[in-house]
C-alpha positions as a Markdown table, in Angstrom:
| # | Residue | x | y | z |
|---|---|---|---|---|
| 1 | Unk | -7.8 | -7.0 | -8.6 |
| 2 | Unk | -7.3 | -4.9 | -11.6 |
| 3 | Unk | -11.1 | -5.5 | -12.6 |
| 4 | Unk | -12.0 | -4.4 | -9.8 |
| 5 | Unk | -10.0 | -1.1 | -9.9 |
| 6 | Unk | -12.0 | -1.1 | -13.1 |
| 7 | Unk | -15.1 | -1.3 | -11.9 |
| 8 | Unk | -14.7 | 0.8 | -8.5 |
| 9 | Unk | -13.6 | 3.6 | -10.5 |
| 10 | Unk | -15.2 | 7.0 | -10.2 |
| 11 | Unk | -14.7 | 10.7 | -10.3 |
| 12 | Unk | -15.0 | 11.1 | -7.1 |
| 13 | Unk | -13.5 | 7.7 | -5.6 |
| 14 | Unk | -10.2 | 8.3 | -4.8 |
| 15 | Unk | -7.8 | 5.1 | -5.5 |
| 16 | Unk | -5.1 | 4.6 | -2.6 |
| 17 | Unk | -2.4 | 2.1 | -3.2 |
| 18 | Unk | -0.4 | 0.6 | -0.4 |
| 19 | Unk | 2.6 | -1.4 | -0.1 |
| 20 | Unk | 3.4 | -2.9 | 2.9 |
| 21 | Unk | 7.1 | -3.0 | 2.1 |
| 22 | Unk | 6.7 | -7.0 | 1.1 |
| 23 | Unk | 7.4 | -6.8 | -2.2 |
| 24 | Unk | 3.8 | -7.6 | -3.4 |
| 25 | Unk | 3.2 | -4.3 | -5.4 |
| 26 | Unk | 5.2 | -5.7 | -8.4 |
| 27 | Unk | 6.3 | -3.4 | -11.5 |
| 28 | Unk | 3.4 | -5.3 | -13.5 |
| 29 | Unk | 0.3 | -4.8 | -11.3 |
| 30 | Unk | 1.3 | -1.6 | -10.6 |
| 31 | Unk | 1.4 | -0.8 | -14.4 |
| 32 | Unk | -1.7 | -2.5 | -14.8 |
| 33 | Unk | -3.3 | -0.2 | -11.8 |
| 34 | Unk | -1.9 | 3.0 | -12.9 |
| 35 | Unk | -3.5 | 2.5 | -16.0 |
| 36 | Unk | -6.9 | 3.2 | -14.7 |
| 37 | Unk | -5.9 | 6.3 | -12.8 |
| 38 | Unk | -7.7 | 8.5 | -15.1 |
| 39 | Unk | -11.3 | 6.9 | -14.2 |
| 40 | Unk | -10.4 | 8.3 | -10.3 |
| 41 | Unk | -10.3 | 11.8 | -9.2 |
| 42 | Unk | -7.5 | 11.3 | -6.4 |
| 43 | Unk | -4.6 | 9.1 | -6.4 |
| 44 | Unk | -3.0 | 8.1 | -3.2 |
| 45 | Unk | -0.1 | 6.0 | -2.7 |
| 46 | Unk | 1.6 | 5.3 | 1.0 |
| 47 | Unk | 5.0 | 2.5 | 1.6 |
| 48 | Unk | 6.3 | 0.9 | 4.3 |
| 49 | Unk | 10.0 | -0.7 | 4.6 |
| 50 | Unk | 12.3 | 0.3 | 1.7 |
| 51 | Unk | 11.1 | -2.2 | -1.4 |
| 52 | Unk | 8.5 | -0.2 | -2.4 |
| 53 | Unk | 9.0 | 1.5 | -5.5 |
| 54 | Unk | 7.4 | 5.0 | -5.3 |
| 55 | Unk | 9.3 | 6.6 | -8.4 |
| 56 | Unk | 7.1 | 4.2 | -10.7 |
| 57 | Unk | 3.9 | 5.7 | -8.9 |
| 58 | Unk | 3.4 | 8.8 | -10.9 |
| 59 | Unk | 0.7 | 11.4 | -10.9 |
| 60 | Unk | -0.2 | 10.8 | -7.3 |
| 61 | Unk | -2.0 | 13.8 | -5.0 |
| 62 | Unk | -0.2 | 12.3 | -1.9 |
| 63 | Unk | 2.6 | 9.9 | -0.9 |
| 64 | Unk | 2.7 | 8.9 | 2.8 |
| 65 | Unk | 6.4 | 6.9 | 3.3 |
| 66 | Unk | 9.5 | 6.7 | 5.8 |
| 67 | Unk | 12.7 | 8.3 | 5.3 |
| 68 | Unk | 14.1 | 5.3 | 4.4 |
| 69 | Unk | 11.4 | 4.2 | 2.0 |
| 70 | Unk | 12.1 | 7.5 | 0.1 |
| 71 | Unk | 16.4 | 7.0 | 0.3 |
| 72 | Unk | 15.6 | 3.5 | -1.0 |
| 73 | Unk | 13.5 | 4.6 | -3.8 |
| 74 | Unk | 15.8 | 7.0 | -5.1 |
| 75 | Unk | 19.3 | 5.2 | -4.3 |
| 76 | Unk | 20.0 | 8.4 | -2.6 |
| 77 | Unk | 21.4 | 8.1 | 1.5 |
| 78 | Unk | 23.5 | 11.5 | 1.8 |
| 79 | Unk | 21.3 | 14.4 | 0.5 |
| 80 | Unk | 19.2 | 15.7 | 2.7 |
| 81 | Unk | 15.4 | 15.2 | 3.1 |
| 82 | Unk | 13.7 | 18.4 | 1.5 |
| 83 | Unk | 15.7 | 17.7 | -1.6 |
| 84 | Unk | 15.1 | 14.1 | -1.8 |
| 85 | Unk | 11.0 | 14.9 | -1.4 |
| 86 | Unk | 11.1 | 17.4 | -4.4 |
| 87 | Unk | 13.3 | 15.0 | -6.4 |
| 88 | Unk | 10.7 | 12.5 | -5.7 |
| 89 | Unk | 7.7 | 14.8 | -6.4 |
| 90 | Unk | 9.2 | 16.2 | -9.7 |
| 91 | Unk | 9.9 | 12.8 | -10.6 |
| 92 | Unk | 6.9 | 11.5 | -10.7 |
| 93 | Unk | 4.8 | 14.3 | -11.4 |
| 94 | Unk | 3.2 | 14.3 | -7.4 |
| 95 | Unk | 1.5 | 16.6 | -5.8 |
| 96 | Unk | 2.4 | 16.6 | -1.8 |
| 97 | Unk | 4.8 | 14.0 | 0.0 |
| 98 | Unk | 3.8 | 13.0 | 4.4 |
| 99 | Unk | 7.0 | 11.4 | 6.4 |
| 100 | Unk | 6.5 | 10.4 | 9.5 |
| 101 | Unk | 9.3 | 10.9 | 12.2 |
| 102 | Unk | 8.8 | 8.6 | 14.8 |
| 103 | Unk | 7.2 | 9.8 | 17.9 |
| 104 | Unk | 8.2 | 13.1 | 17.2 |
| 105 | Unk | 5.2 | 13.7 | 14.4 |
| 106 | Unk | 5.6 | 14.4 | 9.9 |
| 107 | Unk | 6.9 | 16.3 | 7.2 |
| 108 | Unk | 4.4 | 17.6 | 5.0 |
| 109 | Unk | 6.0 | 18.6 | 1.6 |
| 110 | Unk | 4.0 | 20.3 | -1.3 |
| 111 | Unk | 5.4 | 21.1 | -4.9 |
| 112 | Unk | 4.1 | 24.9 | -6.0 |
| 113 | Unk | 3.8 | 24.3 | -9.5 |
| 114 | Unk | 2.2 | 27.9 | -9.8 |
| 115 | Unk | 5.1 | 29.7 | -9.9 |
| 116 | Unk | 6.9 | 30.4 | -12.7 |
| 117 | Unk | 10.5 | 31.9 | -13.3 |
| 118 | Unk | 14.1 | 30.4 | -12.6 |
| 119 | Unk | 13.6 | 29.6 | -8.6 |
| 120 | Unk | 15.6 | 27.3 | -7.4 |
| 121 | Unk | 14.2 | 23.6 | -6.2 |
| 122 | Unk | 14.0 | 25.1 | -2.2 |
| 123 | Unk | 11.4 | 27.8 | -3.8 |
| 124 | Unk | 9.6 | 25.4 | -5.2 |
| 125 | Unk | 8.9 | 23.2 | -2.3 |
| 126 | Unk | 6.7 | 24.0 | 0.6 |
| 127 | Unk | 7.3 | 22.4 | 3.6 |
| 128 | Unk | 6.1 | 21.9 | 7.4 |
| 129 | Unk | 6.9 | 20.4 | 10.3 |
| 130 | Unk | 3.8 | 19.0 | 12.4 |
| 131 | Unk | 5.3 | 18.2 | 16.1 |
| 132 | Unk | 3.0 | 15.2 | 17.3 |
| 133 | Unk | 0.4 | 16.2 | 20.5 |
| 134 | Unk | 1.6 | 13.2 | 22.6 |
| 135 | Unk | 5.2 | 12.4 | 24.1 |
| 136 | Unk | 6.2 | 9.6 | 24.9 |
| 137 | Unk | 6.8 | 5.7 | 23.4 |
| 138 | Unk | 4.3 | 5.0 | 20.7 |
| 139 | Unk | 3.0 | 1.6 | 19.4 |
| 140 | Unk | 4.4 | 1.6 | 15.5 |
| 141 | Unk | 1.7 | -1.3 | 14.6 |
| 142 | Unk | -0.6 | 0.4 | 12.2 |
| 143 | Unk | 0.9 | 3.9 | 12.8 |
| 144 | Unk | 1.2 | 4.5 | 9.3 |
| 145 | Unk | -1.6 | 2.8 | 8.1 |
| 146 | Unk | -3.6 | 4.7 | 10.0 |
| 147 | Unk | -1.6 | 8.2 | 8.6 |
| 148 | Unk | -2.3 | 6.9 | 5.3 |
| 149 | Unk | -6.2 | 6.5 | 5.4 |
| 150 | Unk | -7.1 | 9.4 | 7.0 |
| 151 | Unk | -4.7 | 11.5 | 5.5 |
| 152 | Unk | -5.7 | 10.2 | 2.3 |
| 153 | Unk | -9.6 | 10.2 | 2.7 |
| 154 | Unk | -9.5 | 13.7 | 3.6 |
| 155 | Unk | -7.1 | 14.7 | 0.3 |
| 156 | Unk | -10.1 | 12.7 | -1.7 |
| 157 | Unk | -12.4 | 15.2 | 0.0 |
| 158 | Unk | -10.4 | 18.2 | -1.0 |
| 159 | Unk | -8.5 | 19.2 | 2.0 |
| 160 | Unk | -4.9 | 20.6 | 1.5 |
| 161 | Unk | -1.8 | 18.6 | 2.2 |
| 162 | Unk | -1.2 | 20.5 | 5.6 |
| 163 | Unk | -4.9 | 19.8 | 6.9 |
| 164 | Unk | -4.5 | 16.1 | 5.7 |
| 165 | Unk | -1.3 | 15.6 | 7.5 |
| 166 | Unk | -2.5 | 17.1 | 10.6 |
| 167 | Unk | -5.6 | 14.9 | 11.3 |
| 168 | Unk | -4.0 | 12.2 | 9.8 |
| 169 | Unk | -1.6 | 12.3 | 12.4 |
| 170 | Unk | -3.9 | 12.9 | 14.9 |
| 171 | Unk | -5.3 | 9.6 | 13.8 |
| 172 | Unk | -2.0 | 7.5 | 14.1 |
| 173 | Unk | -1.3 | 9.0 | 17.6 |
| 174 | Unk | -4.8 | 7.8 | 18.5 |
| 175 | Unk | -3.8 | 4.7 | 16.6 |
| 176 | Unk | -0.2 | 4.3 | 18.3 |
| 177 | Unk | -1.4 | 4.9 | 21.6 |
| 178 | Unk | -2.8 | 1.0 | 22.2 |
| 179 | Unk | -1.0 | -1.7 | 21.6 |
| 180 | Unk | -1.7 | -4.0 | 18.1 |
| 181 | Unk | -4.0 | -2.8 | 14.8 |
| 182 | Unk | -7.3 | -1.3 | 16.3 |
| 183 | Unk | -9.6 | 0.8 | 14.1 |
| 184 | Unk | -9.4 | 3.9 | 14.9 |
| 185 | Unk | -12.6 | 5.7 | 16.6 |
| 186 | Unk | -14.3 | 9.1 | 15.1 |
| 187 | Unk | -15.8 | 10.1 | 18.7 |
| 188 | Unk | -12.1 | 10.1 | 20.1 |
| 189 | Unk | -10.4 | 11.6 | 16.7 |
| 190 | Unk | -13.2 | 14.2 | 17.0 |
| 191 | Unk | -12.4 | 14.9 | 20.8 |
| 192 | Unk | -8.8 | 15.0 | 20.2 |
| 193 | Unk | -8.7 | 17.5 | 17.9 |
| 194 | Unk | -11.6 | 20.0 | 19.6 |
| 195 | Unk | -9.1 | 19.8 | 22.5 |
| 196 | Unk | -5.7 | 21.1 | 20.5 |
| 197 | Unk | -5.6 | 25.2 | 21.6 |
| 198 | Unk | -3.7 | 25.9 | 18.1 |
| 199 | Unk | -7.3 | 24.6 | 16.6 |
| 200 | Unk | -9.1 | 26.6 | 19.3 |
């Protein structure tokens, strides 16, 4: 695996790493991995469940997790979320944080570090809320997976967090609305979005 991170890597090739909350994403291979980060230009890093360790995968440009994936990974289940997501992102050096909420759509967080001065962590930390176009129950199988790739092919391409998040989530509604893992089609991501009015 790690020669093939090796070999795959590129300026612009963006490496994701996902841990499907099993545990296979050990301390070593993610050592080993992180250590070719420089030969990519993006870095992007999604969890599921609560054993994945994101505080040992620095220097990422996002981080798609659950709530409880980020309490886990910083032993932390009374503060509230925006402080936990800058804790996390000034922790390990990243650059914007996606949690989804269920059915009801994400968090986006970003860290501004272009300010300067004494401003306290809140200043620090943009956030937004992205409400999800569809109510109703949604199929959780490959939900986030389908956040993640999106979200994070578009962050390779140079899109902002905010943009990411929102056809990324567009994507796992798509993804969430049948039942089971199905790829999720361009034609009907495409249509989805040319039919939003706030994108009108």
């Amino acid at each position: 695996l790690v020669d093939q991170v090796h070999k795959l890597g590129a300026e612009d090739a963006s490496l994701v790493l996902y841990d499907a909350g099993l545990g296979v994403l050990t301390d070593s291979l993610a050592a080993a991995v992180l250590d070719q980060r420089a030969r990519y230009g993006r870095l992007i890093v999604g969890t599921a469940g609560s054993r994945g360790k994101l505080a040992r995968l620095t220097n990422s440009d996002l981080i798609v997790a659950s709530e409880r994936a980020l309490r886990s990974s910083l032993r932390d289940y009374e503060q509230g979320v925006s402080a936990l997501a800058y804790r996390l992102l000034e922790g390990t050096r990243g650059q914007s944080f996606v949690m989804p909420v269920g059915h009801k759509g994400l968090l986006c967080f970003d860290a501004r570090r272009d300010l300067t001065g004494n401003l306290e962590w809140e200043g620090k930390l943009r956030s937004e809320y992205i409400a999800s176009a569809v109510n109703g129950t949604i199929d959780r199988l490959g939900y986030d997976e389908a956040l993640l790739a999106i979200a994070g092919a578009l962050i390779g391409v140079g899109a902002t967090p905010q943009q990411a998040a929102y056809v990324g989530l567009a994507g796992a509604i798509l993804e969430g609305r049948q039942p089971g893992h199905v790829p999720v089609d361009g034609h009907e991501l495409r249509q989805l979005l040319e039919s939003r009015p706030e994108l009108a």
